[in-house]
């Protein structure tokens, strides 16, 4: 069975550009999470979907970040316009029910120059 | 103050050694506790959940002290393959999100 997959694995963009990250959760997992690790810091929660609904977006840094999960399957996280401080590794995770088993994707390493 | 605090290490130990990591959390409403393992440039992977009564999985033992808001992970008979960063993770009652510590780096050498 495929795990959580994320695309792209790496992205280098210029400040001011737009980038869209994609996450495909494990099939059947209603819960989908986005996390981010900026260099030297701990992994931080961004938001949580249950199916297509945003359950908690308290971790989203600002309105330059937009997450969607149309149809309750894959999710996208768009950063527009990107700033230097957005650089980091963006992880997606999914779980069937509770947090007991949250599986992470390999992450997208975003570099804004 | 960080919600989850860990000693960043690194802990450099020889193969076969026993090593212990500690973690403290600040939110007394924390409900669920986990240890994740993260290899360099890889995703975090669940190592084990931590239960109130303590639990063991092979060479790994996790303990929880709610009164002191403290979690520990003990690794016995360290292997080279145990080299990784160990992340202490908690979640609060009613909140379906994970709060991560910054991780403790372990390096096991021959």
mmCIF file of C-alpha atoms in Angstrom:
data_model
loop_
_atom_site.group_PDB
_atom_site.id
_atom_site.type_symbol
_atom_site.label_atom_id
_atom_site.label_comp_id
_atom_site.label_asym_id
_atom_site.label_seq_id
_atom_site.Cartn_x
_atom_site.Cartn_y
_atom_site.Cartn_z
ATOM 1 C CA UNK A 1 0.000 0.000 0.000
ATOM 2 C CA UNK A 2 1.313 3.453 -0.887
ATOM 3 C CA UNK A 3 2.193 5.733 1.980
ATOM 4 C CA UNK A 4 1.709 9.478 2.157
ATOM 5 C CA UNK A 5 3.228 11.018 -0.943
ATOM 6 C CA UNK A 6 4.231 14.613 -1.440
ATOM 7 C CA UNK A 7 5.159 16.529 -4.541
ATOM 8 C CA UNK A 8 7.532 18.085 -5.342
ATOM 9 C CA UNK A 9 10.303 16.777 -3.126
ATOM 10 C CA UNK A 10 12.258 20.000 -3.602
ATOM 11 C CA UNK A 11 11.336 23.452 -4.838
ATOM 12 C CA UNK A 12 13.500 26.522 -5.252
ATOM 13 C CA UNK A 13 11.627 29.717 -6.053
ATOM 14 C CA UNK A 14 12.294 33.428 -5.974
ATOM 15 C CA UNK A 15 10.782 35.722 -3.411
ATOM 16 C CA UNK A 16 7.405 36.898 -4.628
ATOM 17 C CA UNK A 17 6.650 33.824 -6.681
ATOM 18 C CA UNK A 18 3.917 31.304 -6.029
ATOM 19 C CA UNK A 19 4.419 27.673 -5.133
ATOM 20 C CA UNK A 20 1.884 24.892 -4.700
ATOM 21 C CA UNK A 21 2.699 21.799 -2.708
ATOM 22 C CA UNK A 22 0.670 18.640 -3.058
ATOM 23 C CA UNK A 23 -0.034 15.826 -0.639
ATOM 24 C CA UNK A 24 -1.706 12.514 -1.347
ATOM 25 C CA UNK A 25 -2.686 10.849 1.924
ATOM 26 C CA UNK A 26 -3.007 7.144 2.486
ATOM 27 C CA UNK A 27 -6.190 5.971 0.809
ATOM 28 C CA UNK A 28 -9.130 6.041 3.192
ATOM 29 C CA UNK A 29 -7.514 8.396 5.713
ATOM 30 C CA UNK A 30 -9.993 11.156 6.509
ATOM 31 C CA UNK A 31 -7.520 13.147 8.596
ATOM 32 C CA UNK A 32 -4.853 15.115 6.786
ATOM 33 C CA UNK A 33 -2.351 17.439 8.440
ATOM 34 C CA UNK A 34 0.225 19.920 7.249
ATOM 35 C CA UNK A 35 3.333 20.620 9.318
ATOM 36 C CA UNK A 36 6.431 22.698 8.691
ATOM 37 C CA UNK A 37 9.994 22.644 9.947
ATOM 38 C CA UNK A 38 12.067 25.756 9.435
ATOM 39 C CA UNK A 39 15.821 25.353 9.830
ATOM 40 C CA UNK A 40 16.959 24.862 13.398
ATOM 41 C CA UNK A 41 13.437 24.790 14.792
ATOM 42 C CA UNK A 42 10.962 22.134 15.779
ATOM 43 C CA UNK A 43 8.261 20.772 13.508
ATOM 44 C CA UNK A 44 5.173 22.943 13.837
ATOM 45 C CA UNK A 45 1.530 22.263 13.086
ATOM 46 C CA UNK A 46 -0.069 24.287 10.296
ATOM 47 C CA UNK A 47 -3.530 22.850 9.828
ATOM 48 C CA UNK A 48 -5.790 19.823 9.937
ATOM 49 C CA UNK A 49 -8.452 18.605 7.520
ATOM 50 C CA UNK A 50 -11.149 16.098 8.223
ATOM 51 C CA UNK A 51 -12.212 15.003 4.775
ATOM 52 C CA UNK A 52 -12.623 18.278 2.877
ATOM 53 C CA UNK A 53 -13.279 20.448 5.937
ATOM 54 C CA UNK A 54 -10.659 22.515 7.736
ATOM 55 C CA UNK A 55 -10.865 21.362 11.330
ATOM 56 C CA UNK A 56 -8.102 23.537 12.716
ATOM 57 C CA UNK A 57 -5.997 26.080 10.873
ATOM 58 C CA UNK A 58 -4.577 27.790 13.931
ATOM 59 C CA UNK A 59 -1.000 27.142 12.829
ATOM 60 C CA UNK A 60 -1.185 28.861 9.455
ATOM 61 C CA UNK A 61 1.390 31.692 9.571
ATOM 62 C CA UNK A 62 -0.561 34.293 7.615
ATOM 63 C CA UNK A 63 -2.919 34.791 4.705
ATOM 64 C CA UNK A 64 -0.204 34.110 2.156
ATOM 65 C CA UNK A 65 -0.819 30.429 2.855
ATOM 66 C CA UNK A 66 -3.877 28.695 1.437
ATOM 67 C CA UNK A 67 -4.669 25.023 1.900
ATOM 68 C CA UNK A 68 -7.362 23.100 0.125
ATOM 69 C CA UNK A 69 -8.616 19.565 0.054
ATOM 70 C CA UNK A 70 -11.297 19.429 -2.584
ATOM 71 C CA UNK A 71 -13.220 16.180 -2.564
ATOM 72 C CA UNK A 72 -11.540 15.064 0.610
ATOM 73 C CA UNK A 73 -8.706 13.265 -1.152
ATOM 74 C CA UNK A 74 -5.417 15.001 -1.941
ATOM 75 C CA UNK A 75 -4.543 18.389 -0.513
ATOM 76 C CA UNK A 76 -2.635 21.381 -1.806
ATOM 77 C CA UNK A 77 -0.827 24.082 0.108
ATOM 78 C CA UNK A 78 -0.213 27.263 -1.852
ATOM 79 C CA UNK A 79 2.155 30.000 -0.785
ATOM 80 C CA UNK A 80 1.555 33.294 -2.572
ATOM 81 C CA UNK A 81 3.644 35.407 -2.633
ATOM 82 C CA UNK A 82 6.521 33.468 -1.101
ATOM 83 C CA UNK A 83 8.867 35.203 1.341
ATOM 84 C CA UNK A 84 12.357 34.201 2.450
ATOM 85 C CA UNK A 85 11.122 33.062 5.873
ATOM 86 C CA UNK A 86 8.832 30.506 4.225
ATOM 87 C CA UNK A 87 11.844 28.317 3.480
ATOM 88 C CA UNK A 88 11.737 24.989 5.256
ATOM 89 C CA UNK A 89 10.472 21.447 4.975
ATOM 90 C CA UNK A 90 6.730 21.033 4.644
ATOM 91 C CA UNK A 91 5.405 17.706 5.862
ATOM 92 C CA UNK A 92 2.019 16.224 5.248
ATOM 93 C CA UNK A 93 0.611 13.480 7.457
ATOM 94 C CA UNK A 94 -2.561 11.441 7.466
ATOM 95 C CA UNK A 95 -4.377 9.259 9.928
ATOM 96 C CA UNK A 96 -7.400 7.041 9.868
ATOM 97 C CA UNK A 97 -8.940 8.215 13.115
ATOM 98 C CA UNK A 98 -7.101 9.474 16.136
ATOM 99 C CA UNK A 99 -3.500 10.594 16.299
ATOM 100 C CA UNK A 100 -2.312 7.206 17.439
ATOM 101 C CA UNK A 101 -1.103 6.380 13.964
ATOM 102 C CA UNK A 102 -0.174 9.469 11.988
ATOM 103 C CA UNK A 103 1.910 8.664 8.933
ATOM 104 C CA UNK A 104 4.108 11.340 7.446
ATOM 105 C CA UNK A 105 5.133 11.960 3.876
ATOM 106 C CA UNK A 106 8.777 12.556 3.023
ATOM 107 C CA UNK A 107 8.246 16.282 2.890
ATOM 108 C CA UNK A 108 8.766 19.075 0.384
ATOM 109 C CA UNK A 109 11.931 21.076 0.902
ATOM 110 C CA UNK A 110 11.092 24.649 -0.072
ATOM 111 C CA UNK A 111 13.814 27.209 -0.591
ATOM 112 C CA UNK A 112 12.875 30.806 -1.267
ATOM 113 C CA UNK A 113 15.746 32.913 -2.626
ATOM 114 C CA UNK B 1 8.758 28.670 27.157
ATOM 115 C CA UNK B 2 8.528 25.881 24.582
ATOM 116 C CA UNK B 3 5.591 23.502 24.873
ATOM 117 C CA UNK B 4 7.830 20.452 24.588
ATOM 118 C CA UNK B 5 11.462 20.602 25.685
ATOM 119 C CA UNK B 6 14.190 18.125 24.879
ATOM 120 C CA UNK B 7 17.945 18.068 25.307
ATOM 121 C CA UNK B 8 19.195 18.462 21.724
ATOM 122 C CA UNK B 9 22.258 16.285 22.332
ATOM 123 C CA UNK B 10 24.055 14.866 20.488
ATOM 124 C CA UNK B 11 24.363 11.754 22.550
ATOM 125 C CA UNK B 12 27.396 9.817 21.318
ATOM 126 C CA UNK B 13 27.351 6.245 22.612
ATOM 127 C CA UNK B 14 29.112 2.992 21.713
ATOM 128 C CA UNK B 15 27.228 0.010 20.376
ATOM 129 C CA UNK B 16 25.654 -1.981 23.168
ATOM 130 C CA UNK B 17 25.248 1.001 25.478
ATOM 131 C CA UNK B 18 22.047 1.977 27.222
ATOM 132 C CA UNK B 19 20.910 5.535 26.632
ATOM 133 C CA UNK B 20 18.006 7.523 28.032
ATOM 134 C CA UNK B 21 16.287 10.618 26.690
ATOM 135 C CA UNK B 22 14.046 12.887 28.685
ATOM 136 C CA UNK B 23 11.374 15.297 27.650
ATOM 137 C CA UNK B 24 9.184 17.747 29.544
ATOM 138 C CA UNK B 25 5.916 19.283 28.416
ATOM 139 C CA UNK B 26 4.248 22.430 29.684
ATOM 140 C CA UNK B 27 0.555 21.835 28.995
ATOM 141 C CA UNK B 28 -1.033 19.878 31.828
ATOM 142 C CA UNK B 29 -3.962 19.117 29.504
ATOM 143 C CA UNK B 30 -1.721 17.006 27.304
ATOM 144 C CA UNK B 31 -3.435 13.719 26.684
ATOM 145 C CA UNK B 32 -1.408 11.634 24.270
ATOM 146 C CA UNK B 33 2.317 11.116 24.130
ATOM 147 C CA UNK B 34 4.569 9.657 21.502
ATOM 148 C CA UNK B 35 8.173 9.134 20.536
ATOM 149 C CA UNK B 36 8.930 9.589 16.854
ATOM 150 C CA UNK B 37 12.180 8.827 15.123
ATOM 151 C CA UNK B 38 13.536 10.939 12.282
ATOM 152 C CA UNK B 39 16.484 9.969 10.132
ATOM 153 C CA UNK B 40 18.475 12.660 8.365
ATOM 154 C CA UNK B 41 16.408 14.296 5.614
ATOM 155 C CA UNK B 42 13.578 11.809 6.103
ATOM 156 C CA UNK B 43 10.088 12.049 7.509
ATOM 157 C CA UNK B 44 9.269 11.439 11.181
ATOM 158 C CA UNK B 45 8.118 7.913 11.898
ATOM 159 C CA UNK B 46 6.207 6.764 14.943
ATOM 160 C CA UNK B 47 8.474 4.764 17.224
ATOM 161 C CA UNK B 48 6.022 4.169 20.031
ATOM 162 C CA UNK B 49 3.112 5.637 21.900
ATOM 163 C CA UNK B 50 3.656 6.291 25.609
ATOM 164 C CA UNK B 51 1.106 4.987 28.049
ATOM 165 C CA UNK B 52 0.535 5.981 31.663
ATOM 166 C CA UNK B 53 1.658 2.604 32.911
ATOM 167 C CA UNK B 54 4.822 2.704 30.836
ATOM 168 C CA UNK B 55 5.404 0.407 27.912
ATOM 169 C CA UNK B 56 8.140 -1.602 26.305
ATOM 170 C CA UNK B 57 8.798 -2.618 22.738
ATOM 171 C CA UNK B 58 11.863 -4.781 22.401
ATOM 172 C CA UNK B 59 14.888 -2.722 23.349
ATOM 173 C CA UNK B 60 12.808 0.433 23.798
ATOM 174 C CA UNK B 61 11.034 1.453 26.999
ATOM 175 C CA UNK B 62 8.893 4.562 27.370
ATOM 176 C CA UNK B 63 7.755 6.070 30.653
ATOM 177 C CA UNK B 64 5.322 8.851 31.489
ATOM 178 C CA UNK B 65 5.185 10.875 34.696
ATOM 179 C CA UNK B 66 2.109 13.062 34.569
ATOM 180 C CA UNK B 67 2.749 14.698 37.932
ATOM 181 C CA UNK B 68 6.127 15.974 36.749
ATOM 182 C CA UNK B 69 5.001 16.376 33.113
ATOM 183 C CA UNK B 70 7.926 14.303 31.992
ATOM 184 C CA UNK B 71 8.395 11.544 29.411
ATOM 185 C CA UNK B 72 11.396 9.309 28.926
ATOM 186 C CA UNK B 73 12.719 6.876 26.351
ATOM 187 C CA UNK B 74 15.267 4.217 27.220
ATOM 188 C CA UNK B 75 17.155 2.356 24.536
ATOM 189 C CA UNK B 76 19.033 -0.762 25.596
ATOM 190 C CA UNK B 77 21.791 -2.513 23.679
ATOM 191 C CA UNK B 78 22.163 0.353 21.190
ATOM 192 C CA UNK B 79 22.690 -0.548 17.537
ATOM 193 C CA UNK B 80 24.352 1.512 14.840
ATOM 194 C CA UNK B 81 20.952 1.671 13.160
ATOM 195 C CA UNK B 82 19.512 3.495 16.177
ATOM 196 C CA UNK B 83 21.422 6.618 15.130
ATOM 197 C CA UNK B 84 18.731 9.204 14.413
ATOM 198 C CA UNK B 85 16.901 12.132 15.958
ATOM 199 C CA UNK B 86 14.268 11.187 18.518
ATOM 200 C CA UNK B 87 11.277 13.486 18.710
ATOM 201 C CA UNK B 88 9.116 13.805 21.800
ATOM 202 C CA UNK B 89 5.550 14.540 20.726
ATOM 203 C CA UNK B 90 2.404 15.362 22.690
ATOM 204 C CA UNK B 91 -1.142 16.299 21.939
ATOM 205 C CA UNK B 92 -3.648 18.007 24.184
ATOM 206 C CA UNK B 93 -7.081 16.750 25.063
ATOM 207 C CA UNK B 94 -9.565 17.941 22.479
ATOM 208 C CA UNK B 95 -6.902 19.028 20.022
ATOM 209 C CA UNK B 96 -6.193 16.776 17.109
ATOM 210 C CA UNK B 97 -2.684 18.027 16.411
ATOM 211 C CA UNK B 98 0.794 16.981 17.428
ATOM 212 C CA UNK B 99 3.183 19.281 19.305
ATOM 213 C CA UNK B 100 6.786 18.383 18.601
ATOM 214 C CA UNK B 101 9.927 18.840 20.612
ATOM 215 C CA UNK B 102 13.002 19.910 18.688
ATOM 216 C CA UNK B 103 14.461 16.415 18.976
ATOM 217 C CA UNK B 104 17.424 14.702 20.580
ATOM 218 C CA UNK B 105 20.163 13.474 18.293
ATOM 219 C CA UNK B 106 21.670 10.054 18.953
ATOM 220 C CA UNK B 107 24.863 8.820 17.333
ATOM 221 C CA UNK B 108 25.844 5.207 17.995
ATOM 222 C CA UNK B 109 29.427 4.368 17.076
ATOM 223 C CA UNK B 110 31.232 1.021 16.697
#
